Coordinates of C-alpha atoms in Angstrom, one line a residue:
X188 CA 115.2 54.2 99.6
X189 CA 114.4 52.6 96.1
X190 CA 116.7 53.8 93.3
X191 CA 116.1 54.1 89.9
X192 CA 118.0 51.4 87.7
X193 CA 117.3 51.9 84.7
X194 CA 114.5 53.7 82.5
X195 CA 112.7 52.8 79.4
X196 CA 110.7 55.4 77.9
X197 CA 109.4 55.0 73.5
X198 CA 107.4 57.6 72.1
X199 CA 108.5 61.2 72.5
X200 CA 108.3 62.9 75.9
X201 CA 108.2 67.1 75.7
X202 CA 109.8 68.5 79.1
X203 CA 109.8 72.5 79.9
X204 CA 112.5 74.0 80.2
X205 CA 114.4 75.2 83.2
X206 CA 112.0 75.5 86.5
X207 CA 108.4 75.8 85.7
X208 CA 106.6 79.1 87.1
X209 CA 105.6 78.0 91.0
X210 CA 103.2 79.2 91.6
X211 CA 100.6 76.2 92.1
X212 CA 100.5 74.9 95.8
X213 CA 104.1 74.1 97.1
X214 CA 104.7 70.7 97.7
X215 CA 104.0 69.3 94.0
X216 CA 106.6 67.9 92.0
X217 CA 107.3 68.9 88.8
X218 CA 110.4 67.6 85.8
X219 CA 112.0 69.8 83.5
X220 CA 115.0 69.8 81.2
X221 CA 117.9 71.9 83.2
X222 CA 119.8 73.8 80.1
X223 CA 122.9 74.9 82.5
X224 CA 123.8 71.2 83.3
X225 CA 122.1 69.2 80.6
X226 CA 119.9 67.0 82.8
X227 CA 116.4 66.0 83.5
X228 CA 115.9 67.9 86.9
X229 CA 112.8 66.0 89.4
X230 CA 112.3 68.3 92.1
X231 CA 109.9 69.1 94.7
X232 CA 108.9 72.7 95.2
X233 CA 108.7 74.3 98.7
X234 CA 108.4 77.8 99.8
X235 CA 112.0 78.0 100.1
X236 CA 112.7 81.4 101.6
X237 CA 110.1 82.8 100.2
X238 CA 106.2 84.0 101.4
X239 CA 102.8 82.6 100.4
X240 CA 100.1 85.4 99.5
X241 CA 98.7 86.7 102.6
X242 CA 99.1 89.4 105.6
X243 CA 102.6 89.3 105.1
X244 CA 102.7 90.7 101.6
X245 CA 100.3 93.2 102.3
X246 CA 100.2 97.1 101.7
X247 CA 97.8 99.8 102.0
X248 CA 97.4 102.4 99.4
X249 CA 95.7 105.9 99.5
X250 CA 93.0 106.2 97.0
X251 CA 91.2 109.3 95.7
X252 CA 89.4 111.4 98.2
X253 CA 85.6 111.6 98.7
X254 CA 84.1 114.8 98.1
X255 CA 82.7 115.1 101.3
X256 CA 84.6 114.6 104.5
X257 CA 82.4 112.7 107.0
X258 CA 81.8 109.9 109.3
X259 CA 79.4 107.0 110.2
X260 CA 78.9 106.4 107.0
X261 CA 77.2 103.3 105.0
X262 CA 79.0 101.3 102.3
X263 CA 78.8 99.5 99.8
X264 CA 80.9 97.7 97.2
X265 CA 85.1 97.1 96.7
X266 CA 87.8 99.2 96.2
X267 CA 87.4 99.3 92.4
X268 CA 83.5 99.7 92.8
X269 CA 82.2 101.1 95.5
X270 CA 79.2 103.5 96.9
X271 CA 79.1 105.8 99.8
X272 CA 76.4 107.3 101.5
X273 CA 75.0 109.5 104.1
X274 CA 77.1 109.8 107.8
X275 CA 78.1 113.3 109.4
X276 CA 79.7 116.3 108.0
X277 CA 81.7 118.8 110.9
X278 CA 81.1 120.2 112.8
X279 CA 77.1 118.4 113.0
X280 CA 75.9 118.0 109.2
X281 CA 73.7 114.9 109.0
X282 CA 74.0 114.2 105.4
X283 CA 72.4 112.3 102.6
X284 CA 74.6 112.7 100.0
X285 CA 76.2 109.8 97.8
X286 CA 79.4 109.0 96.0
X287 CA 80.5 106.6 93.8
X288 CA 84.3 105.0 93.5
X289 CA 85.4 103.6 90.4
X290 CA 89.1 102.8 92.0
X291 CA 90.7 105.9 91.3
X292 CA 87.9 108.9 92.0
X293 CA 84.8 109.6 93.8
X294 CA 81.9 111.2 92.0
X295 CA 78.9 112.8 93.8
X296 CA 75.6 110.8 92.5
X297 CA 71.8 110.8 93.8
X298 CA 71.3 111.5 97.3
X299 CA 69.5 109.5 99.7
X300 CA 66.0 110.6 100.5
X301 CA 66.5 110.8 104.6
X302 CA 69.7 112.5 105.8
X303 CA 71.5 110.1 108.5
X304 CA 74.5 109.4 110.2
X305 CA 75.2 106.0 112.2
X306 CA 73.8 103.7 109.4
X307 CA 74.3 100.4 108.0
X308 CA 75.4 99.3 104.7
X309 CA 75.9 96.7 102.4
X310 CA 75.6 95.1 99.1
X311 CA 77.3 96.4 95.8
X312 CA 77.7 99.5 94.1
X313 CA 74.4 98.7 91.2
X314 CA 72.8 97.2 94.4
X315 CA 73.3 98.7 97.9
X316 CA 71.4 99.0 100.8
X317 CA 71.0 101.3 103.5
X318 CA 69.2 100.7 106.7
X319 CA 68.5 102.7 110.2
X320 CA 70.4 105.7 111.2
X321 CA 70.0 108.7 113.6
X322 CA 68.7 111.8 111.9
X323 CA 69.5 112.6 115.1
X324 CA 66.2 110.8 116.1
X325 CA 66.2 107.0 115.7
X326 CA 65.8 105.7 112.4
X327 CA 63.2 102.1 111.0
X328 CA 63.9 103.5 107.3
X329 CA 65.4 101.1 104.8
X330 CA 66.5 102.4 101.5
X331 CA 68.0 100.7 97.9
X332 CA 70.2 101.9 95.4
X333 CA 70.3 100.7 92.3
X334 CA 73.5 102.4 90.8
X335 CA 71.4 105.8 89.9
X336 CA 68.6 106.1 92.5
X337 CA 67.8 105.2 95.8
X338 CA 64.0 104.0 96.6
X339 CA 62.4 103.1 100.2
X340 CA 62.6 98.9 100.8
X341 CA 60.8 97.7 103.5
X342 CA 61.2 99.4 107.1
X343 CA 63.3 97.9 109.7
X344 CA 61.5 96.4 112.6
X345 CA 63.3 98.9 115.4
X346 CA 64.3 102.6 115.4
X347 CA 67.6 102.2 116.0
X348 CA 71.4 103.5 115.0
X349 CA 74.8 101.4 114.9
X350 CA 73.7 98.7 113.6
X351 CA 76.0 96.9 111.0
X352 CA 75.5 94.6 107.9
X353 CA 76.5 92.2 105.2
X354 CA 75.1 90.5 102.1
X355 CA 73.3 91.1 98.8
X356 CA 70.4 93.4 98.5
X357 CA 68.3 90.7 98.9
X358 CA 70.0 88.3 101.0
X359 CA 70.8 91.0 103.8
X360 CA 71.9 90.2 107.6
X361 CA 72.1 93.0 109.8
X362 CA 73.5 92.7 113.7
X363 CA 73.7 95.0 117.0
X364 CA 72.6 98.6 117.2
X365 CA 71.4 100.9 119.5
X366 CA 67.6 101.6 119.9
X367 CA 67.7 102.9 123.1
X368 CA 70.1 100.7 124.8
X369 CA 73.2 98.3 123.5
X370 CA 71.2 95.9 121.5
X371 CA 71.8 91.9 120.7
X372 CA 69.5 91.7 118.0
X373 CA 69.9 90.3 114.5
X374 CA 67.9 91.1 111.4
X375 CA 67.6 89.1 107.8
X376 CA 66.9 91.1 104.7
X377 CA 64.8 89.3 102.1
X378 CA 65.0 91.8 99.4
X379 CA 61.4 93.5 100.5
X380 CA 61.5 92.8 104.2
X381 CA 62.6 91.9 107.2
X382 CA 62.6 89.0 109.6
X383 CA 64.1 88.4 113.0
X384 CA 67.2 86.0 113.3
X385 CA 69.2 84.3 116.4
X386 CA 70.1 87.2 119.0
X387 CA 74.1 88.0 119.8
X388 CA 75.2 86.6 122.7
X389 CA 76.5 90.4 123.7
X390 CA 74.8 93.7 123.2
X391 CA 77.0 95.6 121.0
X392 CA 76.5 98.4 118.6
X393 CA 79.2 100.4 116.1
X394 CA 80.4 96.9 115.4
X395 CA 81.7 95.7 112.4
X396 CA 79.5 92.5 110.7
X397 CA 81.3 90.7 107.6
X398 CA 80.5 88.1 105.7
X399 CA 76.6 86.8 104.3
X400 CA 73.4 86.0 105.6
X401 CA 74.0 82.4 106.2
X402 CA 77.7 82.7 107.0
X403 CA 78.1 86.1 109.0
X404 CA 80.7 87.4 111.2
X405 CA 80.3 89.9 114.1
X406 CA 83.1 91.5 116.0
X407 CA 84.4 94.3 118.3
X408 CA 81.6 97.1 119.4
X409 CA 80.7 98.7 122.2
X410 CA 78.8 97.7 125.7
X411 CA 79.6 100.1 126.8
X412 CA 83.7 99.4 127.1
X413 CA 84.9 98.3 123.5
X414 CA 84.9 95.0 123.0
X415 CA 87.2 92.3 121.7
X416 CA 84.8 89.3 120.9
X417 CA 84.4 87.9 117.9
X418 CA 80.8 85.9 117.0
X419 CA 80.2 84.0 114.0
X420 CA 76.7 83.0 112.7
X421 CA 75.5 80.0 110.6
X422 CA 71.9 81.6 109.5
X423 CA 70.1 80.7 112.8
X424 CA 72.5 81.2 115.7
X425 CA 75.4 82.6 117.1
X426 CA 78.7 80.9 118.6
X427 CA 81.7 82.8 120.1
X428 CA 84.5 82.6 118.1
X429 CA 88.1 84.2 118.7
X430 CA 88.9 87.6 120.4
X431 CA 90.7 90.0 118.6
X432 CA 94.3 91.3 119.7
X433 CA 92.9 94.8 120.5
X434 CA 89.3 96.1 121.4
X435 CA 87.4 98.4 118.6
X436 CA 84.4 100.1 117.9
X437 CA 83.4 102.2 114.8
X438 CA 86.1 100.1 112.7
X439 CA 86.0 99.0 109.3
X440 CA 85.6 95.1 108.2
X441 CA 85.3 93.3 104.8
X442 CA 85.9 89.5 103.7
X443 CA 84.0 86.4 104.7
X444 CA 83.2 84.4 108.3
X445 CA 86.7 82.0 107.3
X446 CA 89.0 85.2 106.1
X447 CA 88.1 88.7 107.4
X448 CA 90.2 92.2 108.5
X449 CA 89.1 94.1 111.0
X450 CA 90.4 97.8 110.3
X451 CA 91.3 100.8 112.5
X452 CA 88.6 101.7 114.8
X453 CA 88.5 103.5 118.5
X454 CA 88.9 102.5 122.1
X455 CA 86.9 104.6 124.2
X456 CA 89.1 103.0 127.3
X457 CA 92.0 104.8 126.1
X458 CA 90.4 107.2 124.2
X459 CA 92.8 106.4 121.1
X460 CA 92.1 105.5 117.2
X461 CA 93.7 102.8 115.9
X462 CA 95.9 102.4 112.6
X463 CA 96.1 98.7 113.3
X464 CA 94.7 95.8 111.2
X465 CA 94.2 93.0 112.1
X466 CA 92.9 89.0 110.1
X467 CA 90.6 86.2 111.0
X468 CA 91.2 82.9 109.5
X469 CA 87.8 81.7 111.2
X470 CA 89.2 80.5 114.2
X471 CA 91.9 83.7 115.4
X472 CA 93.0 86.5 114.6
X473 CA 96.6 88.3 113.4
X474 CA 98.0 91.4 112.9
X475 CA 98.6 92.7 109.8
X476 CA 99.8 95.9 108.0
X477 CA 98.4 99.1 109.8
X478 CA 96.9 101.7 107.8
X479 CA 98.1 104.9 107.0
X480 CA 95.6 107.3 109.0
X481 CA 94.8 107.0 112.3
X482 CA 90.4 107.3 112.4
X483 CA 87.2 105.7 113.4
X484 CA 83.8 105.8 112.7
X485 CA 84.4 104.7 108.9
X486 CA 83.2 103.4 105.8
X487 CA 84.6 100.1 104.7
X488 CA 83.7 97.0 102.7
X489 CA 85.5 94.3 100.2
X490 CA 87.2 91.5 101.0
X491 CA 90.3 90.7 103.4
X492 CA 92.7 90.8 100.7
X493 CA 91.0 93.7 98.9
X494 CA 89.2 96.2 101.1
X495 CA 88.4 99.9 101.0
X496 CA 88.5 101.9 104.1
X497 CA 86.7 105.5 103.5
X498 CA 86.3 108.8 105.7
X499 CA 85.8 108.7 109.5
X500 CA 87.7 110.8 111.9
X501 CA 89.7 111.5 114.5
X502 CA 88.4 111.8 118.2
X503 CA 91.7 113.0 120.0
X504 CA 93.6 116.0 120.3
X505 CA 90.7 117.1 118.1
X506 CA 88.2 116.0 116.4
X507 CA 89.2 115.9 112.2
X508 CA 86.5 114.1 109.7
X509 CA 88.6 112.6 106.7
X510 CA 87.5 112.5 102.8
X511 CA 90.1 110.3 102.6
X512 CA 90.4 106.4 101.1
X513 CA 92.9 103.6 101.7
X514 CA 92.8 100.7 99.7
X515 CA 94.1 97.2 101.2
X516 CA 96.3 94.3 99.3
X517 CA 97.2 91.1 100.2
X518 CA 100.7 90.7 98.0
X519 CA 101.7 88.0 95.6
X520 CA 104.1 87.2 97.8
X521 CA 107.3 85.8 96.8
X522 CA 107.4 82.1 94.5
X523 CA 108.3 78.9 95.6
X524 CA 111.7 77.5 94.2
X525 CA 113.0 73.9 94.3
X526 CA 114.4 72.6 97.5
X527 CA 117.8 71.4 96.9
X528 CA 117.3 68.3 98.9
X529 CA 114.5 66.5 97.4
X530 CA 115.8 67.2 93.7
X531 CA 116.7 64.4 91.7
X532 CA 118.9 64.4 88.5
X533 CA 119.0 62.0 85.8
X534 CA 121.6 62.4 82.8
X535 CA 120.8 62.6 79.2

């Protein structure tokens, strides 16, 4: 190993002091003037110890309840700015009634024009969409919200309930359902209409579909056993991607085709709801903190490290229907500090 002899430096040379604040990427080096011993300090920083942002770190929160307890519900938004809309109201209240989130409180808003449960939702809070539904009959009818009041966008090629979506209001991808049988279908969203896109390679509805039009992510479902396969689309076509740890249906999802969390959810094998979460890095997926009520059939959007998980309900002993919100972080973590054995001292 090269040493360093000696040093010639003219001019003036400004050092921080003590360790700088880590938290850039670890592995960079950084110099600093070390007050306790009096010398120049050259160290590299690792995660010494300590945890990167991520699943590790994370926590859910309860949130402010909705005003209206229900389930199979459309969404729209994040968990400081979100919109909820229509779903089913116990003991078998198809409603069309909408809510807005501001992070801390809901606030009942315009409702929809056509009462439904089972729909699909997307977008943001100024600009949402909802889309198909059971009323209970099956449902072609697309709807927009523009932050005050909804008005009818262009009508969904089948009548059809549980399907899921993701995107903008205008750049819309919608996957699965259930017309009359489990569906493989996918569905693009212009803005004013739609168009058909590359099929699933399973027929699944009540799944959860993350992500954007271009760069979309389908996974869990129903067929009729809950599923545990994970699809990802590239605007055309579908490829199989990992399977998640346990299989869900009605669950929540929010995040992107390279980070997404799947959510609670049901298994209609076992009959049970799940509290679980789980991550997809765009290859597999972990577990990551559970949530704090046990439901299905929900409202969700977001992203994975900041995702809102509304209403739903309980399917065993009895069937409950939740108001309630949760609210999902992924921690700071802890910083890096300077490893020890990489740190070189020169004395002043």
């Amino acid at each position: 190993m090269a040493q360093l002899q000696t040093t010639f430096i003219t001019g003036s040379l400004r050092l921080p002091l003590n360790p700088p604040s880590a938290s850039t990427a670890p592995g960079d080096s950084y110099m600093w003037f070390d007050t306790g011993s009096n010398q120049i300090v050259i160290s590299k920083l690792e995660f010494g110890g300590g945890q990167p942002a991520g699943p590790g770190a994370a926590v859910w929160t309860i949130g402010g309840a909705m005003n209206n307890a229900r389930r199979s519900l459309g969404t729209a938004g994040n968990s400081t700015s979100a919109v909820a809309f229509g779903g089913l109201r116990s003991p078998s209240i198809v409603t069309s009634c909408t809510e807005e989130y501001n992070g801390t409180s809901w606030t009942n808003v315009s409702a929809m024009s056509v009462s439904r449960r089972d729909l699909g939702g997307f977008g943001t809070q100024n600009a949402a969409l909802g889309f198909t539904g059971a009323t209970p009959s099956n449902q072609n009818r697309t709807e927009e919200y523009n932050g005050s009041s909804w008005s009818t966008g262009g009508s969904y090629p089948n009548s059809q309930q549980g399907s899921q979506g993701t995107g903008t209001q205008n750049s819309g991808l919608s996957a699965g359902g259930f017309p009359s049988t489990y569906d493989n279908c996918t569905k693009e969203y212009n803005g004013s209409s739609w168009s058909n896109g590359g099929n699933t390679s399973i027929n699944r509805y009540n799944s959860a579909v993350t992500g954007t039009q271009n760069s979309g992510l389908i996974f869990g479902g129903q067929n009729p056993s809950t599923v545990i396969s994970t699809e990802e689309y590239n605007g055309s076509s579908w490829s199989t991607g990992g399977n998640m740890s346990q299989p869900r249906m009605g669950h929540g999802g929010a995040g992107t085709q390279n980070g997404t969390i799947a959510m609670s959810g049901y298994n209609n094998t076992t009959s049970i709801s799940h509290t679980t979460s789980e991550l997809y890095n765009g290859s597999t997926w972990s577990t990551t903190t559970s949530t704090n009520v046990r439901r299905c059939r929900v409202g969700s959007d977001g992203t994975a490290g900041n995702g809102i998980l509304v209403g739903g309900a309980q399917r065993t002993p009895s069937c409950l229907f939740y108001s309630c919100t949760e609210e999902y972080t992924s921690g700071p973590g802890t910083p890096a500090t300077p490893n020890t054995s990489s740190v070189v001292h020169i004395h002043v």
